[in-house]
C-alpha positions as CSV (number, residue, x, y, z in Angstrom):
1,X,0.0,0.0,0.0
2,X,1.2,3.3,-1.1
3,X,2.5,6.1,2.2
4,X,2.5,9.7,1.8
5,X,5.9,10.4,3.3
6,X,6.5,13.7,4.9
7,X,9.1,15.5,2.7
8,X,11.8,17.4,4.2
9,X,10.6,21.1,4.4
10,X,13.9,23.0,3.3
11,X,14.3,20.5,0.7
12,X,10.7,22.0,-0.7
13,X,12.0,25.2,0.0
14,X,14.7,24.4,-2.2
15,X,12.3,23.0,-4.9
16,X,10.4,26.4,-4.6
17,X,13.7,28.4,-5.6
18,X,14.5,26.5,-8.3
19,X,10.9,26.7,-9.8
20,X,10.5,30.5,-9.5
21,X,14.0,30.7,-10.8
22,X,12.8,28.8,-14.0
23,X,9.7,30.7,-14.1
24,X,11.2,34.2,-13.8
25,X,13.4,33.3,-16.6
26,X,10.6,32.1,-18.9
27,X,8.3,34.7,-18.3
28,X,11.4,37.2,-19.1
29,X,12.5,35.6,-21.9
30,X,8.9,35.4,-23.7
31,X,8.5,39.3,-22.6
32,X,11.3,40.7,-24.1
33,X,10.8,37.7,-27.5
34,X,7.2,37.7,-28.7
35,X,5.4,40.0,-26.4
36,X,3.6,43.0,-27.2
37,X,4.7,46.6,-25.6
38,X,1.3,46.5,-23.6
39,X,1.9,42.4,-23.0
40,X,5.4,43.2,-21.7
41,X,4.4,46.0,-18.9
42,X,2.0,42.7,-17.7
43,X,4.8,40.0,-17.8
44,X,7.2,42.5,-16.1
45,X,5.0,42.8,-12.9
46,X,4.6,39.2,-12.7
47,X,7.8,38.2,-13.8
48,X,8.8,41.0,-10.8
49,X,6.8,39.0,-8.3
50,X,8.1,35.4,-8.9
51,X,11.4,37.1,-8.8
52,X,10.7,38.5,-5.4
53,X,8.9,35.2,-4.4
54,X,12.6,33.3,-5.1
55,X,14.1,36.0,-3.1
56,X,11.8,35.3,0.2
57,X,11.9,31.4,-0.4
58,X,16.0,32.1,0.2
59,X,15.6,34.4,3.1
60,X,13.4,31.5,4.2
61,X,15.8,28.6,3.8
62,X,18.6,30.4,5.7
63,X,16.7,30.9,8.7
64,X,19.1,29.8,11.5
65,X,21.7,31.1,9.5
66,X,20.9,34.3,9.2
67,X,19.1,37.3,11.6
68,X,15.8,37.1,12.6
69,X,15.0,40.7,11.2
70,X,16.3,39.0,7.1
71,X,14.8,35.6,7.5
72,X,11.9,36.5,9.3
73,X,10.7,40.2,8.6
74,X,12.4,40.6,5.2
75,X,11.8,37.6,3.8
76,X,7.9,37.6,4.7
77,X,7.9,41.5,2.9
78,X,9.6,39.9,-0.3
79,X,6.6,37.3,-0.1
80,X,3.8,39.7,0.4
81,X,5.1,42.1,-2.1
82,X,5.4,39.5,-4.7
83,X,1.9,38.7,-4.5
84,X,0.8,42.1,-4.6
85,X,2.7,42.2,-8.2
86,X,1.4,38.7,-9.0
87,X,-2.3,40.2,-8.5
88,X,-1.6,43.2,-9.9
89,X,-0.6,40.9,-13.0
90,X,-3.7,39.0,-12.8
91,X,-6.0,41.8,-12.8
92,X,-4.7,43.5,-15.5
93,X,-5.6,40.6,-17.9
94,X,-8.8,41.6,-17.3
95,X,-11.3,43.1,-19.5
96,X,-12.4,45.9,-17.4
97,X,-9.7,47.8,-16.0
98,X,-9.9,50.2,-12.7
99,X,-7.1,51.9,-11.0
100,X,-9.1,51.3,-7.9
101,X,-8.8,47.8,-7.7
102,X,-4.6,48.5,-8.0
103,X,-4.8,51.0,-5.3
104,X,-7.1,47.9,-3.1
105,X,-4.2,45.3,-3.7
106,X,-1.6,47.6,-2.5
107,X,-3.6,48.4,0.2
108,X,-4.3,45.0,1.2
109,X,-0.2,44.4,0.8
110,X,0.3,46.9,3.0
111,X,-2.1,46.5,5.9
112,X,-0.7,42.7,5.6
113,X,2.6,43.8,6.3
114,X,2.3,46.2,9.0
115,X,0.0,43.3,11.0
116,X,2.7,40.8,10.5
117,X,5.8,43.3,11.6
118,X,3.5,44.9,15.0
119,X,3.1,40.7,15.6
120,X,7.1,40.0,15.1
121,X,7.6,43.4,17.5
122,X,5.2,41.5,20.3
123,X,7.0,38.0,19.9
124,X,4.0,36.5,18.5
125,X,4.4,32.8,18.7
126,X,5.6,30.8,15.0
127,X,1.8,29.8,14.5
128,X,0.5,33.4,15.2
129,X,2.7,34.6,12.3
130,X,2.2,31.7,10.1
131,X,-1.8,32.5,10.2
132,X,-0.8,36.1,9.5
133,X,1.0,35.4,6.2
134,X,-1.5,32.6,5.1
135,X,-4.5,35.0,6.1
136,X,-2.4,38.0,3.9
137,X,-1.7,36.1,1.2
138,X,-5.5,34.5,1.0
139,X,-7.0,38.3,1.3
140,X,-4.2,39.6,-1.4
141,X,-5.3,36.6,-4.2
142,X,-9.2,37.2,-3.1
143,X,-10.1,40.2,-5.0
144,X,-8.5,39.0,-8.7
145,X,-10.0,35.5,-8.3
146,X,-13.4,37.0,-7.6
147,X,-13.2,39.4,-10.7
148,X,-12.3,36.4,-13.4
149,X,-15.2,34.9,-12.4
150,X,-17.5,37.6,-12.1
151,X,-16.2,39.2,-15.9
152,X,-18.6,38.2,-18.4
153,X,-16.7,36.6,-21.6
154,X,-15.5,33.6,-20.4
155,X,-13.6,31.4,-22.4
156,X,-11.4,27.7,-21.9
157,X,-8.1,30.0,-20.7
158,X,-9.8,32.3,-18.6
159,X,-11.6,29.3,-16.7
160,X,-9.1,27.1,-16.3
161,X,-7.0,30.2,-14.9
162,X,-9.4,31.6,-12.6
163,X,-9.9,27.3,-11.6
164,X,-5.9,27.4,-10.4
165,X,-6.3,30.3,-8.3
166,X,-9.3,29.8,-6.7
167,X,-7.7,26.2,-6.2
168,X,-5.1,28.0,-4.7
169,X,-7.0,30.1,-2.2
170,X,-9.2,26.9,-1.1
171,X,-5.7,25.4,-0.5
172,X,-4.4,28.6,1.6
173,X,-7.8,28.4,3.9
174,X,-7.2,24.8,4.2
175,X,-3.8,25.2,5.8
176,X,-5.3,28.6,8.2
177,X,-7.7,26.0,9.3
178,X,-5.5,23.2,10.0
179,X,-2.8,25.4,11.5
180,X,-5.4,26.4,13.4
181,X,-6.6,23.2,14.9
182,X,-3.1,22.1,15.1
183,X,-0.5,24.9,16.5
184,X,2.9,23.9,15.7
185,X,5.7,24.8,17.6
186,X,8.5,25.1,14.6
187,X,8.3,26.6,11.3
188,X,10.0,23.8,9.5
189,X,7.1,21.3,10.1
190,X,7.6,17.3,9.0
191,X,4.1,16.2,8.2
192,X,1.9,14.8,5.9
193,X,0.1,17.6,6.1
194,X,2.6,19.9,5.2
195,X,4.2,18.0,2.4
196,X,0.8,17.9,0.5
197,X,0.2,21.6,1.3
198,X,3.9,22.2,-0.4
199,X,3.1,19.8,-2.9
200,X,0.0,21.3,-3.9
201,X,1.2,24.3,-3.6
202,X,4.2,23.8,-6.3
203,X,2.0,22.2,-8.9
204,X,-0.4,24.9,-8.6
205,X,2.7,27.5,-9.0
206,X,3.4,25.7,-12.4
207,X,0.1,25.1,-13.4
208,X,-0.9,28.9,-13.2
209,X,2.2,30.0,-14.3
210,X,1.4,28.0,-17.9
211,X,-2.4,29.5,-17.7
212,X,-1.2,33.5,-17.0
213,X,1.3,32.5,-20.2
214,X,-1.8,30.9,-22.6
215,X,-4.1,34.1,-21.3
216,X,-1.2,36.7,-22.4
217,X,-0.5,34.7,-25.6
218,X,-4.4,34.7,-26.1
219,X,-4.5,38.4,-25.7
220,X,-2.1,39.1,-28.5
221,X,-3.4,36.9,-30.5
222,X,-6.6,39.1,-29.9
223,X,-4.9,42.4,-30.7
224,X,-3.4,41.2,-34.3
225,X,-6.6,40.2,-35.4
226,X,-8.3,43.0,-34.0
227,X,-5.3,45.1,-35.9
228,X,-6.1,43.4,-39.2
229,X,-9.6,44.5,-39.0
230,X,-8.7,48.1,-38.8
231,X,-6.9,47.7,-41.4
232,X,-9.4,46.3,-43.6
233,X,-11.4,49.5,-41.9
234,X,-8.8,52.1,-42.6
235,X,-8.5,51.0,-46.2
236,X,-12.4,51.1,-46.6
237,X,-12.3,54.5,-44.8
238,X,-9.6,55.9,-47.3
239,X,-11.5,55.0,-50.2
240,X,-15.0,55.8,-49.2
241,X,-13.6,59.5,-47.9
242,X,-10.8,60.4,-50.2
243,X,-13.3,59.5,-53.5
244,X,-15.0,62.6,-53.3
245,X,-12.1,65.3,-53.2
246,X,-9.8,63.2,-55.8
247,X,-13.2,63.2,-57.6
248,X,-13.3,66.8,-57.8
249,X,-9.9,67.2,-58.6
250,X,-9.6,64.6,-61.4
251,X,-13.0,66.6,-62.8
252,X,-11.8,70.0,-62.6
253,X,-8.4,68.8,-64.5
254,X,-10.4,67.7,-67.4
255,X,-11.9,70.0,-67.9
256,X,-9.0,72.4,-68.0
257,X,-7.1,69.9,-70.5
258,X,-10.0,69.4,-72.3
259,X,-11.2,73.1,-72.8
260,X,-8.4,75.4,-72.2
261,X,-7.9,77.2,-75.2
262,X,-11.4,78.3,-74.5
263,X,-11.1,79.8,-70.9
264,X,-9.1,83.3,-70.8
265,X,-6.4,84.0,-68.4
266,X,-8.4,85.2,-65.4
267,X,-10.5,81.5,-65.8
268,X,-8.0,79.3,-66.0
269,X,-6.8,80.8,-63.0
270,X,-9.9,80.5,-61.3
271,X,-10.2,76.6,-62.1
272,X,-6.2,76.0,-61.3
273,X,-6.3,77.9,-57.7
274,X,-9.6,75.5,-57.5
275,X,-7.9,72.5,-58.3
276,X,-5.3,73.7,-55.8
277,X,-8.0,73.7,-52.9
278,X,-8.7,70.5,-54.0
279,X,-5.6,69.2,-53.3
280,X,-4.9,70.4,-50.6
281,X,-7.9,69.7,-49.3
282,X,-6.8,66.1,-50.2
283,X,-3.8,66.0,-49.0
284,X,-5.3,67.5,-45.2
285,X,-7.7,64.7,-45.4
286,X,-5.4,62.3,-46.1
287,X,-3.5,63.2,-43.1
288,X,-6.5,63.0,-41.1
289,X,-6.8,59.4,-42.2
290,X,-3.3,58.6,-41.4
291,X,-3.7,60.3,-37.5
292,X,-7.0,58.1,-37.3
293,X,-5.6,54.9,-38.3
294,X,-2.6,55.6,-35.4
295,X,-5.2,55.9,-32.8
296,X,-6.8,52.5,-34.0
297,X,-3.4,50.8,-33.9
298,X,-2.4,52.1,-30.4
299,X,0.6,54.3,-31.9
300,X,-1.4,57.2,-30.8
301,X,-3.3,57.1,-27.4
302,X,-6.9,58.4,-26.6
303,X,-6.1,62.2,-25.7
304,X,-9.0,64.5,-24.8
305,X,-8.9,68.0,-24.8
306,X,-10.7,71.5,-25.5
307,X,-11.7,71.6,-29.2
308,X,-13.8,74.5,-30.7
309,X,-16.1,72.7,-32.5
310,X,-17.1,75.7,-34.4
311,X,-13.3,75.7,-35.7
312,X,-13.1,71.9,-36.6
313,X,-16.9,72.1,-38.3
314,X,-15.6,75.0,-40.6
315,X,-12.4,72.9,-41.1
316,X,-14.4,70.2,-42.7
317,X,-16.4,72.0,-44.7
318,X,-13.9,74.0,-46.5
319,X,-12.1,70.3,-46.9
320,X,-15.8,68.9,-48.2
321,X,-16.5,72.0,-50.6
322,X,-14.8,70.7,-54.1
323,X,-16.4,67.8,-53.9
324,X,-20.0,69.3,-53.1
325,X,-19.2,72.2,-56.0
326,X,-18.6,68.7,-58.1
327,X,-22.3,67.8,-57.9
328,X,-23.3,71.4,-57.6
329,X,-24.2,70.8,-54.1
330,X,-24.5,74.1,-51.8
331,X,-22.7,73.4,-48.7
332,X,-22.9,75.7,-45.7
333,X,-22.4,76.0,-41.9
334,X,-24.3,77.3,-39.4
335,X,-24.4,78.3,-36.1
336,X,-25.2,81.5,-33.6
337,X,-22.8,80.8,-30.6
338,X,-19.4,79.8,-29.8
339,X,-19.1,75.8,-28.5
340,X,-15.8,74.1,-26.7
341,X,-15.8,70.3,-25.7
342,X,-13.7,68.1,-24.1
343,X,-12.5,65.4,-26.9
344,X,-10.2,64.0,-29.0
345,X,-9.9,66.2,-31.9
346,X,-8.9,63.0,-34.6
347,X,-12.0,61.3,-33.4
348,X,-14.3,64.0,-33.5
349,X,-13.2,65.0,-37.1
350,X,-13.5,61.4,-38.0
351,X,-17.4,61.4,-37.2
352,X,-17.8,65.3,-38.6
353,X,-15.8,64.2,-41.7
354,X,-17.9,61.3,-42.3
355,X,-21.5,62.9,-42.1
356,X,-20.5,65.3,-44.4
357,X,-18.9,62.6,-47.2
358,X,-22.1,60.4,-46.8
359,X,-24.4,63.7,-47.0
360,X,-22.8,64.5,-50.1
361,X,-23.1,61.2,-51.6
362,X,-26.7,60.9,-50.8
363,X,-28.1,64.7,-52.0
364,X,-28.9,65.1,-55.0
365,X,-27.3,67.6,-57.8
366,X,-28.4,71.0,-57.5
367,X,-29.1,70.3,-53.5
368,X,-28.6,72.1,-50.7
369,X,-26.9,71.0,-47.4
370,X,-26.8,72.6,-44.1
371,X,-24.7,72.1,-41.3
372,X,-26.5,73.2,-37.9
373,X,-24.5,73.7,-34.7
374,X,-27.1,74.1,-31.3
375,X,-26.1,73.6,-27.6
376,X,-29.0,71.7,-25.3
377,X,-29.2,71.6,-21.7
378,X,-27.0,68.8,-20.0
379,X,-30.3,66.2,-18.4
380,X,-29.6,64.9,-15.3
């Protein structure tokens, strides 16, 4: 009949550093390799916290060997800090991001801390302070494991991840229990008990070390195809919104090739500084374009600010004109009071840009359109 041995606990100690070790390296190595710049601000934090976690396991080996104050103390801060960068980690894989839930995991980290040093100040006895740590580390994981369950958009990685850690917590209140129940006078404990807690624990290390990899790899997967549709997008954009200035432009050269022995000095100059607007009207839209599809790809972040709309309207207009003149279209703007927002100017001409193309494509020759400009009151 099969035994569960107890193992020797520095020897799992051991094991620990040596795993974390491997796992810092791997996480590392893929971050600065394949990752993306957003993917590798993620793998640094929790590459960072398995690196601080091999750095406490250490501490934690050479106790006897060293002070109290390093393998005690400063050990247990390396292994509370490395969670809080492990969680942080976590949560940021998330769909829904909140700085709030940042500032709660530091929070917790901290308060965990200061409880275990005020114990180690009172000579609290071994079990005391191993409940502390446990009891940290359980309330540290809690609030990340909580939110990949309660996300909507669940998928095979994202279950089998949030599985491991909530694995892990069960695993953590297990041992508070049994520690509990069964004070133990030594840190360096030979039982059953123990050696499947440290057991456990490894696998789990491992386990959710390979998930958090599979969720990042996932993610980035995500983001290219998510970048090849805006591409598709942009392209569609370009042509649907550069057709009708190049339009105008390609018309009004015709017709002075065609026709301009015909026209007298003071005309063709009238048609060639109009063919000028037209380019340059082309070339500002086309710059437009280019800003836009910078935002979509991330090369260009969200960035609000004061923009008179009144401005950017008039901007698009005079940019629209040409190709309104094309279809003999009269094209005007509006408006009896001066309006300022808070937005980001490349999206906002974006949406302006496209109502007027699409209102130009969709009025008739010899039509009239009117851009109208009102403020209403704000509803609660």
């Amino acid at each position: 009949m099969f035994h569960l041995l107890p193992l020797d606990p520095k020897t799992v100690f051991q094991l620990y550093f040596w795993g974390n070790l491997f796992i810092c390296i791997l996480i590392f190595s893929y971050s600065f390799s394949y990752a993306t710049s957003e993917n590798r601000k993620i793998l640094k934090w929790f590459g960072y916290g398995k690196l601080l976690l091999t750095v406490g396991w250490i501490l934690i080996v050479l106790r006897s060997m060293v002070s109290d104050f390093i393998s005690i103390n400063l050990a247990n801060m390396f292994v509370f800090s490395a969670s809080c960068y492990e969680s942080i980690a976590i949560l940021s894989m998330l769909k829904t991001k909140s700085k709030k839930r940042y500032r709660l995991q530091i929070g917790i980290t901290i308060t965990a801390a200061v409880v275990f040093n005020i114990a180690t100040l009172l000579e609290a006895t071994i079990n005391t302070r191993i409940l502390i740590v446990s009891i940290g580390m359980f309330s540290i994981y809690l609030p990340p494991t909580i939110s990949f369950f309660t996300e909507k958009g669940h998928n095979f990685f994202r279950t089998f991840y949030g599985f491991c850690y909530a694995a892990f917590e069960i695993l953590i209140a297990t041992r508070v229990i049994y520690i509990y129940l069964n004070p133990q006078k030594y840190f360096f404990a030979y039982t059953i008990f123990e050696s499947f807690y440290n057991i456990s624990l490894f696998l789990l290390t491992l386990i959710g070390t390979v998930g958090f990899l599979l969720l990042v790899k996932e993610k980035q997967d995500l983001k290219i195809r998510k970048l090849l549709k805006d591409k598709n997008q942009f392209f569609s954009i370009i042509a649907h919104d550069l057709r009708g200035p190049l339009g105008s432009s390609v018309g009004l050269s015709e017709i002075l090739a065609q026709n301009i022995e015909q026209y007298s000095r003071e005309e063709i100059k009238e048609i060639t500084e109009m063919l000028h607007q037209s380019s340059t009207n082309s070339y500002k839209l086309l710059e437009n374009l280019l800003d836009w599809s910078q935002v979509q790809t991330g090369m260009i972040e969200y960035n609000p600010k004061k923009v008179v709309l009144n401005t950017l309207i008039k901007e698009n207009v005079e940019l629209n004109k040409n190709a309104a003149l094309h279809k003999n279209i009269n094209l005007s703007f509006e408006t009896t009071e001066h309006i300022e927002v808070q937005a980001d100017k490349n999206m906002i001409d974006t949406i302006v840009r496209n109502l007027l193309t699409n209102a130009i494509k969709f009025t008739h020759k010899h039509g009239h359109i009117t851009v109208k400009m009102e403020k209403y009151p704000q509803k609660a």
